[in-house]
Coordinates of C-alpha atoms in Angstrom, one line a residue:
Chain A
M266 CA -30.3 50.5 -97.5
P267 CA -30.3 53.0 -94.6
Y268 CA -30.9 51.1 -91.5
T269 CA -30.8 53.7 -88.8
I270 CA -30.4 57.4 -88.7
Y271 CA -29.0 59.7 -86.0
T272 CA -27.6 63.0 -85.0
T273 CA -24.5 63.7 -83.0
G274 CA -25.2 66.0 -80.1
I275 CA -24.6 66.2 -76.5
G276 CA -26.0 64.1 -73.8
Y277 CA -26.3 65.6 -70.4
R278 CA -27.5 64.9 -66.9
R279 CA -30.4 67.1 -66.2
D280 CA -30.3 67.1 -62.3
Q281 CA -26.8 68.7 -62.8
I282 CA -27.5 70.7 -66.1
P283 CA -31.1 71.9 -66.4
D284 CA -32.6 71.8 -69.8
E285 CA -33.0 75.8 -69.8
Q286 CA -29.2 76.1 -69.0
I287 CA -28.0 74.1 -72.0
H288 CA -30.7 75.3 -74.4
G289 CA -30.1 78.9 -73.2
M290 CA -26.3 79.0 -74.0
D291 CA -25.0 80.8 -76.8
N292 CA -22.8 78.0 -77.9
P293 CA -23.9 74.9 -76.3
W294 CA -21.2 72.8 -77.8
S295 CA -18.8 74.5 -75.5
I296 CA -20.3 72.9 -72.5
L297 CA -17.7 70.2 -73.1
W298 CA -15.0 72.6 -72.0
D299 CA -16.8 73.9 -69.0
P300 CA -14.4 73.1 -66.0
T301 CA -17.3 72.9 -63.7
Y302 CA -17.7 69.2 -65.1
K303 CA -14.2 68.4 -64.8
G304 CA -13.5 64.7 -64.6
K305 CA -17.2 64.0 -65.6
V306 CA -16.9 64.9 -69.4
G307 CA -17.1 62.0 -71.7
V308 CA -16.1 61.8 -75.4
Y309 CA -16.4 58.8 -77.9
P310 CA -13.3 57.1 -79.0
S311 CA -14.3 58.2 -82.5
Y312 CA -12.1 60.7 -84.1
R313 CA -14.6 61.8 -86.8
D314 CA -17.5 62.6 -84.5
V315 CA -15.5 64.2 -81.7
M316 CA -13.6 66.4 -84.1
A317 CA -16.9 67.0 -85.9
I318 CA -18.2 68.6 -82.6
V319 CA -15.1 70.7 -82.1
L320 CA -15.5 72.0 -85.6
M321 CA -19.3 72.8 -84.9
K322 CA -18.2 74.5 -81.5
N323 CA -16.0 76.8 -83.8
G324 CA -18.9 77.4 -86.2
I325 CA -17.1 75.3 -88.9
T326 CA -19.8 73.3 -90.9
D327 CA -17.8 71.5 -93.2
L328 CA -17.2 68.3 -91.4
N329 CA -14.7 66.9 -93.9
T330 CA -12.3 70.0 -93.9
G331 CA -8.8 69.7 -94.8
N332 CA -8.2 73.3 -94.3
D333 CA -5.0 73.8 -92.1
A334 CA -6.6 76.7 -90.2
D335 CA -9.8 74.9 -89.4
L336 CA -7.8 71.7 -88.2
E337 CA -5.5 74.1 -86.1
K338 CA -8.4 75.3 -84.3
V339 CA -9.5 71.8 -83.6
R340 CA -6.0 70.7 -82.4
T341 CA -5.9 73.7 -80.0
D342 CA -9.6 72.9 -78.7
L343 CA -9.1 69.3 -78.1
L344 CA -5.7 69.9 -76.3
A345 CA -7.4 72.7 -74.4
M346 CA -10.3 70.0 -73.2
I347 CA -7.7 68.0 -71.6
D348 CA -6.7 70.9 -69.3
A349 CA -10.0 72.1 -68.8
V350 CA -12.0 69.0 -68.0
D351 CA -9.6 66.0 -68.1
P352 CA -12.2 64.1 -70.4
R353 CA -12.7 60.2 -70.3
I354 CA -12.8 58.4 -73.6
A355 CA -15.5 55.8 -73.6
Y356 CA -17.8 54.1 -76.0
D357 CA -20.6 53.7 -73.4
A358 CA -20.2 57.3 -72.6
S359 CA -23.8 58.3 -73.4
Y360 CA -25.9 55.3 -73.0
N361 CA -24.4 54.1 -69.7
K362 CA -21.9 56.3 -68.0
L363 CA -24.2 59.2 -68.3
Q364 CA -27.3 57.4 -66.9
N365 CA -25.0 56.0 -64.0
D366 CA -23.7 59.6 -63.2
K367 CA -20.1 58.6 -64.0
F368 CA -20.4 61.6 -66.6
S369 CA -22.3 64.9 -66.4
V370 CA -22.0 65.8 -70.0
T371 CA -20.9 63.8 -73.1
T372 CA -20.6 63.7 -76.8
A373 CA -23.7 61.7 -77.8
W374 CA -25.3 59.8 -80.7
S375 CA -29.2 60.2 -80.5
G376 CA -29.8 56.6 -80.5
D377 CA -27.6 55.9 -77.5
V378 CA -29.5 58.4 -75.5
V379 CA -32.8 57.2 -76.5
A380 CA -31.8 53.7 -75.5
G381 CA -30.1 55.0 -72.4
W382 CA -33.4 54.4 -70.1
E383 CA -32.3 50.6 -70.2
Y384 CA -29.1 51.4 -68.3
A385 CA -30.7 53.9 -65.9
A386 CA -30.5 51.9 -62.6
P387 CA -32.5 51.6 -60.2
Y388 CA -35.1 52.1 -63.1
T389 CA -37.2 54.8 -61.3
E390 CA -38.9 57.7 -62.9
T391 CA -36.3 60.0 -61.4
A392 CA -33.6 57.8 -62.9
Y393 CA -35.2 57.9 -66.2
K394 CA -35.7 61.6 -66.3
G395 CA -32.3 62.2 -65.0
F396 CA -30.6 62.6 -68.7
G397 CA -31.4 64.7 -71.7
Y398 CA -30.2 65.3 -75.2
W399 CA -29.3 68.5 -76.9
F400 CA -29.1 69.1 -80.6
P401 CA -29.3 72.5 -82.2
A402 CA -32.8 73.8 -82.5
D403 CA -32.3 74.9 -86.2
R404 CA -31.3 71.2 -86.7
K405 CA -27.9 72.5 -88.1
G406 CA -25.6 69.8 -86.6
P407 CA -23.9 66.4 -87.6
I408 CA -26.4 64.0 -88.9
D409 CA -25.7 60.4 -90.2
N410 CA -27.1 56.9 -90.8
D411 CA -26.0 53.3 -90.6
L412 CA -26.8 51.0 -93.4
I413 CA -27.4 47.4 -94.5
A414 CA -25.5 46.4 -97.6
I415 CA -25.6 43.2 -99.5
P416 CA -22.2 42.1 -100.9
K417 CA -21.9 41.7 -104.7
N418 CA -20.9 38.2 -104.3
A419 CA -23.6 37.3 -101.7
E420 CA -24.7 33.7 -101.7
H421 CA -28.4 34.2 -101.0
P422 CA -29.1 37.8 -102.5
R423 CA -32.8 37.1 -102.6
L424 CA -33.0 36.2 -98.9
A425 CA -31.0 39.3 -98.2
H426 CA -33.5 41.4 -99.9
E427 CA -36.4 39.7 -98.0
F428 CA -34.5 40.4 -94.8
I429 CA -34.3 44.1 -95.8
N430 CA -38.0 44.2 -96.8
F431 CA -38.7 42.8 -93.3
W432 CA -36.8 45.8 -91.8
L433 CA -38.5 48.2 -94.0
T434 CA -41.8 47.3 -92.8
F435 CA -43.2 49.9 -90.4
R436 CA -44.1 47.5 -87.4
H437 CA -40.8 45.6 -87.4
A438 CA -38.8 48.8 -87.8
M439 CA -40.4 50.3 -84.8
D440 CA -40.3 47.2 -82.7
N441 CA -36.5 46.9 -83.5
F442 CA -36.4 50.7 -82.6
S443 CA -38.3 50.3 -79.3
W444 CA -35.4 48.3 -78.0
N445 CA -32.1 49.5 -79.5
G446 CA -32.9 53.2 -79.7
Y447 CA -31.8 54.0 -82.9
Q448 CA -34.4 55.3 -85.2
P449 CA -35.4 53.7 -88.5
P450 CA -35.8 55.9 -91.5
Q451 CA -39.5 55.7 -91.4
T452 CA -41.5 58.9 -92.7
K453 CA -44.4 58.2 -90.3
A454 CA -41.9 58.2 -87.4
D455 CA -42.1 61.8 -86.7
V456 CA -41.6 63.7 -83.4
N457 CA -45.3 63.7 -82.5
A458 CA -45.6 60.0 -83.1
L459 CA -42.4 59.0 -81.3
T460 CA -42.5 61.1 -78.3
K461 CA -46.3 60.2 -77.7
T462 CA -46.6 56.5 -78.8
Q463 CA -45.8 53.5 -76.8
G464 CA -43.4 51.1 -78.2
L465 CA -43.5 47.4 -78.1
Y466 CA -40.4 46.7 -76.1
N467 CA -41.2 49.6 -73.8
K468 CA -44.7 48.1 -73.0
Q469 CA -43.2 44.8 -72.4
S470 CA -40.9 46.4 -69.9
S471 CA -43.6 48.2 -68.2
S472 CA -42.9 46.3 -65.0
W473 CA -39.7 48.4 -64.9
A474 CA -41.9 51.5 -65.0
A475 CA -40.0 52.6 -68.0
P476 CA -40.8 55.5 -70.2
A477 CA -43.5 53.9 -72.3
E478 CA -43.0 56.2 -75.4
Y479 CA -40.6 55.3 -78.1
V480 CA -38.7 58.6 -77.4
A481 CA -38.8 60.0 -74.0
P482 CA -41.0 63.2 -74.2
W483 CA -38.5 65.5 -72.6
M484 CA -35.8 64.7 -75.4
P485 CA -37.7 65.7 -78.6
D486 CA -34.3 66.9 -80.0
A487 CA -33.3 63.3 -80.4
V488 CA -35.8 62.5 -83.0
V489 CA -34.3 62.7 -86.4
R490 CA -36.6 64.5 -88.9
E491 CA -36.7 63.8 -92.7
S492 CA -35.8 67.3 -93.3
D493 CA -32.8 67.0 -91.1
F494 CA -30.9 65.4 -94.0
A495 CA -31.3 68.6 -96.0
I496 CA -30.3 70.9 -93.2
G497 CA -27.6 68.8 -91.3
Y498 CA -24.0 68.2 -91.8
R499 CA -22.8 64.9 -93.1
E500 CA -19.4 63.2 -92.5
G501 CA -17.9 61.9 -95.8
P502 CA -14.7 60.1 -96.8
L503 CA -11.6 62.0 -96.5
S504 CA -8.6 62.0 -98.8
A505 CA -5.6 59.9 -97.5
D506 CA -3.6 63.1 -96.8
V507 CA -6.6 64.8 -94.9
D508 CA -7.4 61.8 -93.0
D509 CA -3.8 61.3 -91.8
H510 CA -3.8 65.0 -90.7
W511 CA -7.3 64.3 -88.6
H512 CA -5.5 61.3 -87.1
E513 CA -2.4 63.2 -86.0
I514 CA -4.4 65.7 -84.2
W515 CA -6.6 62.7 -82.6
S516 CA -3.4 61.1 -81.7
E517 CA -2.1 64.2 -79.8
F518 CA -5.4 64.2 -77.9
T519 CA -5.5 60.5 -77.1
A520 CA -1.7 60.8 -76.0
G521 CA -2.6 63.4 -73.3
V522 CA -0.7 65.9 -74.9
G523 CA -1.4 69.3 -73.1
S524 CA -1.7 67.6 -69.7
Chain B
M213 CA 43.7 27.6 -84.2
S214 CA 42.8 24.7 -86.7
A215 CA 44.0 21.9 -84.4
P216 CA 41.8 22.8 -81.5
S217 CA 38.7 23.4 -83.4
Q218 CA 39.1 20.1 -85.3
A219 CA 39.8 18.2 -82.0
E220 CA 36.8 19.7 -80.1
P221 CA 34.0 18.0 -82.1
A222 CA 35.9 14.7 -81.8
R223 CA 36.2 15.1 -78.1
R224 CA 32.4 15.9 -77.8
S225 CA 31.5 12.9 -79.7
A226 CA 33.8 10.8 -77.7
R227 CA 32.0 12.2 -74.5
R228 CA 28.7 11.4 -76.0
S229 CA 29.5 7.9 -77.1
H230 CA 31.2 7.2 -73.8
R231 CA 28.1 8.4 -71.8
A232 CA 25.7 6.5 -74.1
S233 CA 27.9 3.5 -74.0
D234 CA 27.7 3.8 -70.1
E235 CA 24.1 3.7 -70.1
G236 CA 24.0 0.9 -72.7
I237 CA 21.9 3.1 -75.4
H238 CA 23.1 4.4 -78.4
Y239 CA 21.3 7.4 -80.1
S240 CA 21.6 8.9 -83.3
R241 CA 23.2 12.6 -83.2
W242 CA 19.8 13.8 -84.4
F243 CA 17.7 12.1 -81.6
W244 CA 17.8 14.8 -78.9
P245 CA 17.8 17.6 -81.4
S246 CA 14.6 16.2 -83.0
F247 CA 12.8 16.8 -79.8
T248 CA 12.6 20.6 -80.6
I249 CA 11.1 20.0 -84.0
P250 CA 7.4 20.5 -82.9
A251 CA 8.2 23.7 -80.8
S252 CA 10.2 25.0 -83.8
I253 CA 7.4 24.4 -86.4
W254 CA 5.0 26.1 -83.7
L255 CA 7.3 29.1 -83.4
A256 CA 7.8 29.5 -87.2
I257 CA 4.1 29.5 -87.8
L258 CA 2.7 31.3 -84.9
F259 CA 5.5 33.7 -84.1
I260 CA 8.0 34.2 -87.0
L261 CA 5.4 34.4 -89.8
P262 CA 3.2 36.9 -87.9
L263 CA 6.1 38.9 -86.8
Y264 CA 7.2 39.1 -90.5
T265 CA 3.7 40.2 -91.6
V266 CA 3.8 42.9 -88.9
I267 CA 7.1 44.0 -90.1
S268 CA 5.6 44.0 -93.8
I269 CA 2.8 46.0 -92.5
A270 CA 4.9 48.5 -90.7
F271 CA 7.1 49.0 -93.9
G272 CA 4.1 48.4 -96.3
T273 CA 1.3 50.8 -97.7
V274 CA -2.4 51.7 -97.3
D275 CA -5.0 50.5 -99.7
P276 CA -6.0 53.8 -101.4
I277 CA -9.8 53.3 -101.3
F278 CA -10.5 51.2 -98.1
R279 CA -7.6 52.7 -96.1
G280 CA -6.7 49.2 -94.8
P281 CA -3.1 48.1 -94.3
L282 CA -1.3 46.4 -97.3
P283 CA 1.6 44.4 -96.2
I284 CA 4.4 44.4 -98.7
Y285 CA 6.4 41.2 -98.3
E286 CA 9.4 42.0 -100.5
P287 CA 11.9 43.9 -98.4
W288 CA 13.3 45.6 -101.4
W289 CA 10.0 47.3 -101.8
W290 CA 9.5 48.3 -98.1
S291 CA 9.0 52.1 -97.3
G292 CA 10.2 53.4 -94.1
E293 CA 8.1 56.4 -94.2
Q294 CA 5.4 55.5 -91.7
F295 CA 8.0 53.8 -89.5
G296 CA 10.1 57.0 -89.4
R297 CA 7.1 59.4 -88.8
V298 CA 6.1 57.0 -85.8
L299 CA 9.6 57.2 -84.7
D300 CA 9.8 60.9 -84.9
D301 CA 6.5 61.4 -82.9
S302 CA 7.8 58.9 -80.3
F303 CA 10.6 61.7 -79.5
G304 CA 7.8 64.4 -80.1
F305 CA 4.2 64.3 -78.6
Y306 CA 4.2 60.5 -77.9
R307 CA 7.2 60.9 -75.5
I308 CA 4.8 61.5 -72.8
V309 CA 3.2 58.1 -73.4
Y310 CA 6.5 56.4 -73.3
I311 CA 7.3 58.1 -69.9
H312 CA 3.8 57.2 -68.5
T313 CA 4.3 53.5 -69.7
F314 CA 7.9 53.3 -68.1
E315 CA 6.8 54.7 -64.9
Y316 CA 3.6 52.5 -64.5
V317 CA 5.5 49.4 -65.4
I318 CA 8.6 50.2 -63.3
V319 CA 6.5 51.1 -60.2
A320 CA 4.0 48.3 -60.7
S321 CA 6.7 45.7 -61.3
A322 CA 8.5 46.9 -58.1
L323 CA 5.3 46.6 -55.9
C324 CA 4.5 43.3 -57.5
L325 CA 8.1 42.1 -56.6
V326 CA 7.8 43.3 -52.9
L327 CA 4.3 41.7 -52.3
A328 CA 5.1 38.5 -54.4
Y329 CA 8.4 37.8 -52.8
T330 CA 7.2 38.0 -49.3
V331 CA 4.3 35.6 -50.2
A332 CA 6.4 33.2 -52.1
Y333 CA 9.1 33.2 -49.4
Y334 CA 6.5 32.5 -46.8
V335 CA 5.1 29.5 -48.7
A336 CA 8.3 28.1 -49.7
R337 CA 9.9 28.5 -46.1
Y338 CA 7.0 28.2 -43.8
G339 CA 4.1 26.7 -46.0
G340 CA 4.8 23.3 -44.3
K341 CA 1.8 20.9 -44.8
R342 CA -0.4 23.7 -46.1
K343 CA 2.0 24.5 -49.0
T344 CA -0.3 22.7 -51.6
L345 CA -3.2 24.5 -50.3
L346 CA -1.4 27.8 -50.3
L347 CA -0.3 27.3 -53.8
A348 CA -3.8 26.3 -55.0
L349 CA -4.9 29.6 -53.5
L350 CA -2.3 31.5 -55.2
I351 CA -3.3 30.0 -58.6
A352 CA -7.1 30.6 -57.8
P353 CA -7.0 34.2 -59.7
F354 CA -6.1 32.5 -62.8
F355 CA -9.5 30.9 -62.7
I356 CA -11.1 34.2 -63.4
S357 CA -10.2 36.0 -66.7
Y358 CA -8.1 39.3 -66.2
L359 CA -11.0 41.2 -67.9
M360 CA -13.5 40.1 -65.2
R361 CA -11.2 40.7 -62.5
M362 CA -10.6 44.4 -63.7
L363 CA -14.4 44.9 -64.3
A364 CA -14.8 43.8 -60.7
W365 CA -12.4 46.5 -59.6
I366 CA -14.5 49.2 -61.4
N367 CA -17.4 48.3 -58.9
L368 CA -15.1 48.0 -55.9
L369 CA -13.4 51.3 -56.7
D370 CA -16.5 53.2 -57.3
S371 CA -17.3 56.2 -55.3
E372 CA -20.1 54.1 -53.9
G373 CA -18.1 50.9 -54.0
Y374 CA -17.0 48.7 -51.0
I375 CA -13.5 50.2 -50.8
N376 CA -14.8 53.7 -50.2
K377 CA -17.5 52.4 -48.1
I378 CA -14.9 50.7 -45.9
L379 CA -12.7 53.6 -45.8
T380 CA -15.4 56.2 -44.9
F381 CA -16.7 53.7 -42.3
L382 CA -13.5 53.7 -40.6
H383 CA -13.1 57.4 -41.0
L384 CA -9.8 57.0 -42.7
V385 CA -11.1 59.4 -45.4
P386 CA -13.6 62.3 -44.8
H387 CA -15.3 61.7 -48.3
P388 CA -15.0 58.9 -50.9
I389 CA -12.0 58.9 -53.1
D390 CA -12.6 59.3 -56.7
W391 CA -10.3 56.3 -57.5
L392 CA -11.7 56.0 -61.2
S393 CA -10.9 59.7 -62.1
G394 CA -8.0 59.0 -64.2
R395 CA -5.5 58.3 -61.5
P396 CA -2.1 56.9 -62.3
S397 CA -2.2 55.4 -58.9
T398 CA -5.3 53.3 -59.7
V399 CA -3.8 52.2 -63.1
I400 CA -0.5 51.0 -61.2
M401 CA -2.9 49.3 -58.6
G402 CA -4.6 47.5 -61.4
L403 CA -1.5 46.4 -63.1
V404 CA -0.1 45.1 -59.7
Y405 CA -3.4 43.3 -59.0
G406 CA -3.7 41.9 -62.4
Y407 CA 0.0 40.4 -62.9
I408 CA 1.0 39.6 -59.4
P409 CA -0.1 35.8 -59.6
Y410 CA 2.3 35.6 -62.6
M411 CA 5.2 36.7 -60.4
I412 CA 4.3 34.7 -57.3
L413 CA 4.7 31.3 -58.9
P414 CA 8.3 31.7 -60.7
L415 CA 9.5 33.1 -57.4
Y416 CA 8.0 30.4 -55.3
A417 CA 9.7 28.0 -57.7
F418 CA 13.1 29.5 -57.2
L419 CA 12.7 29.9 -53.5
D420 CA 11.7 26.5 -52.9
R421 CA 14.7 25.0 -54.7
I422 CA 17.2 26.9 -52.4
D423 CA 19.0 24.2 -50.7
I424 CA 18.2 24.6 -46.9
N425 CA 21.7 23.3 -46.1
L426 CA 23.2 26.7 -47.5
L427 CA 20.9 28.8 -45.2
E428 CA 21.8 26.6 -42.4
A429 CA 25.6 26.9 -43.2
G430 CA 25.1 30.7 -43.2
R431 CA 23.6 30.5 -39.7
D432 CA 26.4 28.2 -38.5
L433 CA 28.9 30.8 -39.7
G434 CA 27.4 33.3 -37.5
A435 CA 25.1 35.3 -39.7
G436 CA 21.9 36.2 -38.2
P437 CA 18.4 35.8 -40.0
A438 CA 18.6 39.2 -41.7
R439 CA 22.2 38.7 -43.0
T440 CA 21.6 35.2 -44.1
F441 CA 18.6 36.4 -46.0
F442 CA 20.6 39.3 -47.8
R443 CA 23.8 37.3 -48.3
V444 CA 22.4 33.9 -49.1
T445 CA 18.6 33.7 -50.1
L446 CA 18.6 36.9 -51.9
P447 CA 21.5 36.3 -54.1
L448 CA 20.4 32.7 -54.7
S449 CA 16.9 33.9 -55.7
R450 CA 18.3 36.5 -58.2
P451 CA 17.6 34.5 -61.3
G452 CA 14.2 33.9 -60.1
I453 CA 13.6 37.6 -59.4
L454 CA 14.7 38.5 -63.1
A455 CA 12.5 35.7 -64.6
A456 CA 9.6 37.0 -62.6
L457 CA 10.2 40.6 -63.4
V458 CA 10.6 39.7 -67.1
I459 CA 7.4 37.6 -67.1
V460 CA 5.2 40.4 -65.7
S461 CA 7.0 43.6 -67.0
L462 CA 6.8 42.5 -70.6
P463 CA 3.0 42.1 -70.9
M464 CA 2.5 45.1 -68.8
M465 CA 4.2 47.3 -71.4
G466 CA 1.8 46.2 -73.9
D467 CA -1.4 46.4 -71.6
Y468 CA -4.2 48.6 -72.7
Y469 CA -7.4 47.4 -71.0
T470 CA -6.2 48.0 -67.6
N471 CA -5.9 51.6 -68.4
N472 CA -9.1 51.7 -70.5
L473 CA -11.1 50.3 -67.7
L474 CA -9.8 52.0 -64.7
S475 CA -9.0 55.3 -66.2
G476 CA -9.9 56.2 -69.7
S477 CA -8.4 59.6 -69.4
P478 CA -5.8 60.6 -72.1
K479 CA -3.7 61.7 -69.1
T480 CA -2.7 58.0 -68.4
T481 CA -2.6 56.8 -72.1
M482 CA 0.1 53.9 -72.3
L483 CA 1.8 52.5 -75.3
G484 CA -0.6 49.7 -75.6
N485 CA -3.5 52.2 -75.9
L486 CA -1.7 53.8 -78.7
I487 CA -1.5 50.4 -80.6
D488 CA -5.1 49.7 -79.8
D489 CA -6.2 53.1 -81.0
A490 CA -4.2 52.7 -84.2
V491 CA -5.4 49.1 -84.8
G492 CA -9.1 50.3 -84.6
S493 CA -8.7 53.4 -86.7
T494 CA -9.0 53.6 -90.6
G495 CA -5.8 53.8 -92.4
Q496 CA -3.7 53.6 -89.1
G497 CA -2.7 49.9 -89.5
N498 CA 0.8 50.6 -90.4
K499 CA 1.3 52.9 -87.5
A500 CA -0.1 50.3 -85.3
A501 CA 2.6 47.8 -86.7
A502 CA 5.2 50.5 -86.3
F503 CA 4.3 50.8 -82.6
V504 CA 4.4 47.1 -82.1
L505 CA 8.0 47.0 -83.5
I506 CA 9.0 49.8 -81.2
L507 CA 7.6 48.1 -78.3
M508 CA 9.4 44.8 -79.2
A509 CA 12.5 46.7 -79.4
L510 CA 12.2 48.4 -75.9
V511 CA 11.2 45.0 -74.3
L512 CA 14.0 43.3 -76.0
I513 CA 16.5 45.4 -73.7
P514 CA 15.3 43.8 -70.2
M515 CA 15.0 40.4 -72.1
L516 CA 18.6 40.5 -73.3
Y517 CA 19.7 41.6 -69.7
Y518 CA 18.0 38.7 -68.3
M519 CA 19.5 36.2 -70.9
R520 CA 23.0 37.7 -70.1
S521 CA 22.4 37.2 -66.4
T522 CA 21.0 33.8 -66.7
A523 CA 23.9 32.6 -68.8
R524 CA 26.3 34.0 -66.4
S525 CA 24.7 32.3 -63.5
L526 CA 24.9 29.0 -65.4
L527 CA 28.4 29.5 -66.0
T528 CA 29.3 30.3 -62.4
R529 CA 27.6 27.0 -61.3

């Protein structure tokens, strides 16, 4: 069962990169190569997601490509990134390091940025409003979901189904979303509802003066729409040879080749 | 040749029985070797078997569906394809990682040695009544996990951390230094900080055992303090230096979290990071195992040198 849905876009600090700037760029994906932010560019230690962004930057929408020419472009761009911005590889890039001004711009899963306010010390309005999320306005970008599965040999399959039913309930799904930032696949949870409705956890944390809405109103791009799954691009399994090729390129990047 | 070789066991047996009879106790010839059985079992289960599994993974295959490593335990079915590829890449684009690793480990070990030797020397020679207290203080870092100590350094070295605050307050630097911006010097500093306690203790143990009469003899023969140190103390502490270097440099070679926490930049990637990356990547288990074997081969070189030096020093006693 799909448990959470998310897009992969770009997280940025709004005090250093105004919304108009990134939204006005011809190719916002390329901001990750902008030397202005050298030493403050983050990427996830996730070869599929980072290489998917490099593909998007090059206008290649097949996120499972095995085409040598496509992958050569990815290799060239990844190695160029090292020279251009000396990126940092970190899992907490978009929910911690961005909020604490360690990074100016980073690859970002929408759920990480939505939950990022919990890490935005000193928990003031300025700190909350300090970071944003960009995803293509036409919604043509990487989209994916996490899921809950029941093993075939599960000892308590009925209990497992009850548990899944619990998560499918709108209220529980939304309560969970209000603290972990990853959106449940609920049709009622649209952009309007999420950016204007107060979440349970957010309300409980009101003493922090946290944004009360499920998703901060200034980052509607972070809300996943049902239609995104028809428009966006999904990562699928790669054949062994293609996967090895992807890994080889990623290894060159993590080894610091190009520096 | 046959006569001496037959006579030698007999001589040894005679020596043993002579010694035993001197002490009035008679031991079976298996009595003392039996003391090694627990450690041998421990090593067999927790070192040799896992090592063989790593070898079987390095020369094994990958699950075609789930892409997990499939070890092959029968050597006649082993494939050297993945290992060969990693070895080739080690001379190719991974070369820079090996160079970084050796640079960082050599510099960090040398710094550890200089710092640890002076501390150990002071405690061993001039600790006096406070020796126990000083030793306890030296052991104190072991009470905090390595990971926690490194996490503390992130805050200390932050652009708004205490180190920068002190440096700017004292006007030693005009503006805060970005220590955590992927600097090799920060990684080396982290390694030194993390591993130095492991070097101080063996050095102290060796320096404390040096017979003070030998130092006094050197002085009596006209050597000054410096000459006595370089001609007597330093040569006598050489086995300790080698042991301490081995103890810290071997784990440093495989370290990955110091670099992860204090840098995170691909420009400072170490061999341990490659293993960590490969272990966490689908379909790359064999590659990780191949790196482990290469790392083992590399650390075997200083280990063999240490064993040779130790054996020689035992022979000369």
